[in-house]
Short mmCIF file of C-alpha atoms in Angstrom, two decimals:
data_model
loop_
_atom_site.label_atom_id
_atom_site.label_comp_id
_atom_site.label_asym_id
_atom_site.label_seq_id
_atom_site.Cartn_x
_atom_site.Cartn_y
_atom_site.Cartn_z
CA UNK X 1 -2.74 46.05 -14.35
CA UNK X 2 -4.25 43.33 -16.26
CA UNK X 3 -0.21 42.24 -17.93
CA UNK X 4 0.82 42.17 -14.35
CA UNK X 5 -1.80 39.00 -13.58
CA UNK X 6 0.47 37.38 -16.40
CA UNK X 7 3.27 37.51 -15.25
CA UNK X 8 2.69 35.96 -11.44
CA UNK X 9 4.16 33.01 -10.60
CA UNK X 10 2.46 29.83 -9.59
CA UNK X 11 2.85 27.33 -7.28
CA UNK X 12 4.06 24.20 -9.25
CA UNK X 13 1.07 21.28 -9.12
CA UNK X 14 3.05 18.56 -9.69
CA UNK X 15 5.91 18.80 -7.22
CA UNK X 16 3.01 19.73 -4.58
CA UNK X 17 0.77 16.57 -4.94
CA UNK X 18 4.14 15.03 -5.48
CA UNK X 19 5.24 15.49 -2.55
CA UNK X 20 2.56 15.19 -0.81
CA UNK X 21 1.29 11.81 -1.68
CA UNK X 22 4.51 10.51 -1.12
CA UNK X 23 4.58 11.53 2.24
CA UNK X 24 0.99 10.16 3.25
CA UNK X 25 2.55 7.18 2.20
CA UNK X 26 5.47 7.25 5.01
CA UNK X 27 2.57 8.89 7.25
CA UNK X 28 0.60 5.83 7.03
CA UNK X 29 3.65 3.73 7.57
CA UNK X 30 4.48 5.95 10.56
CA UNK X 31 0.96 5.25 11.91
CA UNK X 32 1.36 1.47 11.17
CA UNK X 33 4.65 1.25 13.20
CA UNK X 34 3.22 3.08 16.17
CA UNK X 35 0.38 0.84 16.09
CA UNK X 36 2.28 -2.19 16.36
CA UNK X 37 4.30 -1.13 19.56
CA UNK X 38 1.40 0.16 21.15
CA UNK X 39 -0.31 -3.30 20.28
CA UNK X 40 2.54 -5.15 21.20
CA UNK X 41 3.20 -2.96 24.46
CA UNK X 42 -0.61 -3.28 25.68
CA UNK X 43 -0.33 -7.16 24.83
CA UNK X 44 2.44 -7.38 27.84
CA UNK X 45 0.86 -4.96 29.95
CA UNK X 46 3.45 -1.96 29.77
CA UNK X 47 0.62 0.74 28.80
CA UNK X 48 -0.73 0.23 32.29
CA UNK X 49 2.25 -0.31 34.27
CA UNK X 50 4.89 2.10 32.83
CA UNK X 51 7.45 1.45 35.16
CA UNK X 52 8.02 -2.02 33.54
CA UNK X 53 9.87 -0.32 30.88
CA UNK X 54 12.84 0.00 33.20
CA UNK X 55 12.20 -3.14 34.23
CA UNK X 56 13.26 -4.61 31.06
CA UNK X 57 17.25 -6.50 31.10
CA UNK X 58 17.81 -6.47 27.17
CA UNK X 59 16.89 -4.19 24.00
CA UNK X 60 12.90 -4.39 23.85
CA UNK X 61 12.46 -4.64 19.70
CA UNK X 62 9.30 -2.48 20.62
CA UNK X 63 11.41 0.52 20.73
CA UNK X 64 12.62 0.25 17.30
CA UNK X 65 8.96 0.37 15.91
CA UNK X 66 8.65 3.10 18.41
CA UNK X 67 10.87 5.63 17.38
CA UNK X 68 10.93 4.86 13.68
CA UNK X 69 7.49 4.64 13.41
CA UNK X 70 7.29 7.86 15.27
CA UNK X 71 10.16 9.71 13.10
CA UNK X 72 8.01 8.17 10.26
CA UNK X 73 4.87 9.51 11.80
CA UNK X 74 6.29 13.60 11.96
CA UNK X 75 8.27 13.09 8.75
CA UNK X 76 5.12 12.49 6.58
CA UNK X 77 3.01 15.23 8.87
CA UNK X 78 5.41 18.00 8.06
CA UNK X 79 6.03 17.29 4.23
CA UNK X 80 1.88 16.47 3.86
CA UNK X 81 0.55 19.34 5.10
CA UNK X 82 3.12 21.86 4.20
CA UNK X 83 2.66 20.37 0.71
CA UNK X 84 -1.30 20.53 0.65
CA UNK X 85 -1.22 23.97 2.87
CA UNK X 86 1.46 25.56 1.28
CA UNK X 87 3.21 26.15 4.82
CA UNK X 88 7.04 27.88 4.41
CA UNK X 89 7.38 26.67 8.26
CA UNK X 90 6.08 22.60 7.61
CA UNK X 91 8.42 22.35 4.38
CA UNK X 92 11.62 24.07 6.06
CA UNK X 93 11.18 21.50 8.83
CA UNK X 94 10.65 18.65 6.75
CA UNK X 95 13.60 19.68 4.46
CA UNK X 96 15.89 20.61 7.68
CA UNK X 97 14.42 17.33 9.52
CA UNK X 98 15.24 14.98 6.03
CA UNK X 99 19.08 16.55 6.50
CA UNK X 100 19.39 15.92 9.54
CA UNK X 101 18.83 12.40 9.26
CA UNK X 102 20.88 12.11 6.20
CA UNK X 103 23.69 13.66 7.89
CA UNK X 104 23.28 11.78 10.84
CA UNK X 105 22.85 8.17 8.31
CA UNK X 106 26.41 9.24 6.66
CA UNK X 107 28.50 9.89 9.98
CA UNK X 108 27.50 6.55 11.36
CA UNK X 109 28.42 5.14 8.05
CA UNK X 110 31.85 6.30 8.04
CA UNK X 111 32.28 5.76 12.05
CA UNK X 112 30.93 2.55 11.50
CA UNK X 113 34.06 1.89 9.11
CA UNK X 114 36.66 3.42 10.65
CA UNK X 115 35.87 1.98 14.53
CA UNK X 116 34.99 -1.29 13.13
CA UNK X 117 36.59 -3.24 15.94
CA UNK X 118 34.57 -1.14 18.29
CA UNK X 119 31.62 -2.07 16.58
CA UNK X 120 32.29 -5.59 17.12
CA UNK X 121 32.90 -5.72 20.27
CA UNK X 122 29.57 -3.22 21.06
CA UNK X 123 27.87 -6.30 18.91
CA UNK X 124 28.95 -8.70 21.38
CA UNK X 125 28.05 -6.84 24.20
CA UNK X 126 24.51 -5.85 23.16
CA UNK X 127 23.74 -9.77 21.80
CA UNK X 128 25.19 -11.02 25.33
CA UNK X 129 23.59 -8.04 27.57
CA UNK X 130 19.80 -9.40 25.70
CA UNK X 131 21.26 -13.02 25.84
CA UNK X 132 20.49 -12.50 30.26
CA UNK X 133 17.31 -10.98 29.57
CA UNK X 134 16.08 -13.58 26.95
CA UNK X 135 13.30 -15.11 29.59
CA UNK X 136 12.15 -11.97 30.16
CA UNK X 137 10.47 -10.11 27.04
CA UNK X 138 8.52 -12.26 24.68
CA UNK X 139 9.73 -10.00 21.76
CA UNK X 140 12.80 -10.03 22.70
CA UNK X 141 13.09 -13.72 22.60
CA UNK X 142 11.56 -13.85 19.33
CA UNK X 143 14.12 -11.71 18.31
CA UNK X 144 16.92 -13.93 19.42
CA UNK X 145 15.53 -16.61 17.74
CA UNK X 146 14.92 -15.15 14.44
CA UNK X 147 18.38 -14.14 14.62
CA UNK X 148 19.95 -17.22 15.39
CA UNK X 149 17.73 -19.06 13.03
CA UNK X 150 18.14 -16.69 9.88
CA UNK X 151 22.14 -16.65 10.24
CA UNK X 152 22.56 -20.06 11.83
CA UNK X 153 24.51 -19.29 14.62
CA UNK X 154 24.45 -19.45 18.15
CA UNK X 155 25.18 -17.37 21.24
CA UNK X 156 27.49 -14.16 20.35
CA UNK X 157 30.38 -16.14 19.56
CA UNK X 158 29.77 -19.79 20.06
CA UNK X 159 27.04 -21.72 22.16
CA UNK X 160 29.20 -21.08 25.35
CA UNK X 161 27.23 -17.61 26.07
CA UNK X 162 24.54 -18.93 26.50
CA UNK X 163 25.97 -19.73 30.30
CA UNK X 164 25.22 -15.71 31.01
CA UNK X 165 21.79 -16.58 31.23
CA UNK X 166 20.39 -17.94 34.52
CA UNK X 167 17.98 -20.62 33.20
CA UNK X 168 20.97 -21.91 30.57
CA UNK X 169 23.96 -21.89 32.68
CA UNK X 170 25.64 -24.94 34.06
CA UNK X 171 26.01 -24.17 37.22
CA UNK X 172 25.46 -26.78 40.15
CA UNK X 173 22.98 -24.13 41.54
CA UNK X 174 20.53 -23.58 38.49
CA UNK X 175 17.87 -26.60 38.90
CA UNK X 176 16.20 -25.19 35.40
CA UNK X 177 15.59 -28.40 32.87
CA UNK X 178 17.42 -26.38 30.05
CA UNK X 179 20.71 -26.40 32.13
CA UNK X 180 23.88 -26.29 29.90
CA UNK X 181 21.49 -26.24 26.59
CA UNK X 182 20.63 -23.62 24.42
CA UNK X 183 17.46 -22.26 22.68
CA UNK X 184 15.76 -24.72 20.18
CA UNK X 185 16.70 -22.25 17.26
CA UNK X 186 20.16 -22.91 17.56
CA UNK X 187 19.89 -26.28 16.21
CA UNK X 188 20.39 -27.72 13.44
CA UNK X 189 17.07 -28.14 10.60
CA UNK X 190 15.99 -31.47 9.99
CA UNK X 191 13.91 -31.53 6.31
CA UNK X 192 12.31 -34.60 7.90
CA UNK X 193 10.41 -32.78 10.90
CA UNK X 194 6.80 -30.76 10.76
CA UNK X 195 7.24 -29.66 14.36
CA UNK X 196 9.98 -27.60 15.52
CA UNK X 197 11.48 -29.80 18.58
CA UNK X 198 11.40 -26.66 21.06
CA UNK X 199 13.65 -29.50 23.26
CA UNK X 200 16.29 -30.44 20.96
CA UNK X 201 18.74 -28.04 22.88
CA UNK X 202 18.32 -29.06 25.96
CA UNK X 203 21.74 -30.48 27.94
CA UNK X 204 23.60 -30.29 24.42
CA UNK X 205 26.44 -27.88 26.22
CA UNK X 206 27.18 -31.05 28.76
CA UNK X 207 28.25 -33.22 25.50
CA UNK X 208 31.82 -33.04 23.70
CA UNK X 209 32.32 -30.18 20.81
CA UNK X 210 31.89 -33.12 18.03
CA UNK X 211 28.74 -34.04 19.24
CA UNK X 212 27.34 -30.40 19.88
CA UNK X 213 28.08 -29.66 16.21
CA UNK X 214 26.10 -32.50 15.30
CA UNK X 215 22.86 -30.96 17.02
CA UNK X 216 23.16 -27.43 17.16
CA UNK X 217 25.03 -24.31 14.73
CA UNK X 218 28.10 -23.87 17.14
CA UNK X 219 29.38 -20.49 15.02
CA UNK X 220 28.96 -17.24 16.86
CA UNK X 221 26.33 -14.73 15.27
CA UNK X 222 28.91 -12.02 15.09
CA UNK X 223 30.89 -13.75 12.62
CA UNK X 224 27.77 -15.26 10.84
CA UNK X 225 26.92 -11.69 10.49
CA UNK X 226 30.23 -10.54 9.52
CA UNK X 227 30.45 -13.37 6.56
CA UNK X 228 26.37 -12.64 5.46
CA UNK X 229 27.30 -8.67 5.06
CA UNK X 230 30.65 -9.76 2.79
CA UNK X 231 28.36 -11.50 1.13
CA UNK X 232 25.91 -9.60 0.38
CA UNK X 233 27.73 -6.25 0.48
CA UNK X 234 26.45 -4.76 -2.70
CA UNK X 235 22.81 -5.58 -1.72
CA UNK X 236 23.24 -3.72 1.26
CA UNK X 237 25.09 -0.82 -0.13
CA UNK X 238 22.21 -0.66 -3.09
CA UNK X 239 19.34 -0.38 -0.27
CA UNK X 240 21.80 2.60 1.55
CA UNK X 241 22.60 4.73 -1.72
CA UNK X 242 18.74 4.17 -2.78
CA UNK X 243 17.55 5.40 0.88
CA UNK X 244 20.17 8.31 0.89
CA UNK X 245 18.88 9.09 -3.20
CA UNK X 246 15.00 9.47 -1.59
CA UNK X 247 16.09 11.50 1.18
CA UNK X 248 18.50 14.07 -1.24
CA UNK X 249 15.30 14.09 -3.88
CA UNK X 250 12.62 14.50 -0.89
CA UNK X 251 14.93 17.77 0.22
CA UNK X 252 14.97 19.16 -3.37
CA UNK X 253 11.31 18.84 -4.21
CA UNK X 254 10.71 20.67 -0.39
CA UNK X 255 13.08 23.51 -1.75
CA UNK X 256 12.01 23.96 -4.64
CA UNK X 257 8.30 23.89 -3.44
CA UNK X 258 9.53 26.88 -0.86
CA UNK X 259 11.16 28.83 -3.68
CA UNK X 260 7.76 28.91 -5.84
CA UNK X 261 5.74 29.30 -2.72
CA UNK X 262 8.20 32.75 -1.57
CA UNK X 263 8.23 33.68 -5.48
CA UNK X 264 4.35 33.62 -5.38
CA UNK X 265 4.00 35.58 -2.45
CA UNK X 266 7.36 38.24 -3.66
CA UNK X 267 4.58 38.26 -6.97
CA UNK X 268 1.62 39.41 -4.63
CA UNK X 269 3.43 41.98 -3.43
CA UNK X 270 4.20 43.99 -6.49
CA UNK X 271 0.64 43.19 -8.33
#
């Protein structure tokens, strides 16, 4: 009986504390995320009025924390405790979960390049759909701004959306002081100014197309964005591939985790 003890297989260490540490490490981030759109939710008064979610006009950026810090949040769960505890159930639905996601990452990849003109014109549609609700969520403006800022550009495709909004449209009926302007962060960076002028876009729209270029990035963001991923195409595909690499090695150290775990307990069985 005693050669039997011998031969029994163990559960590997290594790929358990392996795996789990680096899933407390997504956990964390998980918990980070959801504490920031919780924050961020309670600062605007959503948590006690949760019918202001469907209130909101345009994509709330809150969301996106949301649900990835919340697929974050169950990700690391699963793999940390199925790791520590040993659990067939934890580790099959982390490994299923990761493939899921993967698969999921790798059809919108190749839909992504095969509807591309679809995808463009979504693009414009979602940046002009939050262009109308940019008075109304403070993230959502910030947002905007960023974006316009980072890939100098303004408006979808040229400074002219910016009439779908109420407060920048130049209409005879909007008595708003930023009629026929645009936000301050589609102008143009002067080195020599500390302050950002929040007012340097005001009634820029009512001025001739050589002028307005003078003041204010008249390029659309969906071409900006179009020329920045040429650009920096390689970058981006580097940070996929890597991402898709974690996700493949994350599922092989769950399975092979399961297979010592089932060859343990096969072990039991016959000792």
């Amino acid at each position: 009986m005693s050669g039997k003890h011998f031969n029994v297989h163990e559960v590997g260490c290594c790929i358990k504390y392996f795996i789990f540490g680096f899933n407390i490490i997504f956990w964390l981030l998980g918990v980070a995320f959801l504490s920031v759109a919780l924050w961020a939710w309670s600062e605007k008064g959503v948590l006690s009025n949760i019918s202001s979610i469907t209130d909101l006009g345009g994509f709330d950026p809150v969301w996106l924390f949301l649900v990835v810090g919340g697929v974050m949040f169950v990700l690391g769960f699963a793999g940390c405790i199925g790791a520590l505890r040993e659990n067939s159930f934890l580790l099959k639905f982390f490994s299923v979960f990761l493939g899921i996601i993967f698969f999921l990452e790798l059809t919108a990849g190749v839909l992504a390049f095969v509807f591309k003109d679809w995808i463009k014109d979504q693009l414009k549609f979602f940046i002009n759909n939050n262009i109308r609700a940019y008075r109304d969520d403070i993230d959502l403006q910030n947002l905007i701004d960023f974006t316009q800022d980072y890939w100098e550009c303004c408006g979808a495709f040229g400074p002219e959306d910016w009439n779908l909004n109420i407060y920048f449209n130049c209409t005879d009926t909007n008595l708003s002081r930023e009629k026929c302007g645009v936000p301050f962060s589609c102008c143009t960076k002067d080195p020599a100014e500390d302050v950002i002028n929040t007012q340097c876009g005001y009634d820029i729209r009512a001025k001739d197309d050589n002028e307005q270029k003078t003041f204010i990035h008249t390029k659309g963001c969906v071409p900006q964005f179009e020329k920045w991923l040429q650009e920096n195409l390689t970058v981006v595909a580097g940070i996929f591939i890597g991402i898709a690499l974690l996700q493949i090695f994350g599922i092989c150290l769950a399975q092979n985790l399961l297979s010592d775990i089932e060859a343990v307990r096969e072990s039991c069985l016959f000792t």
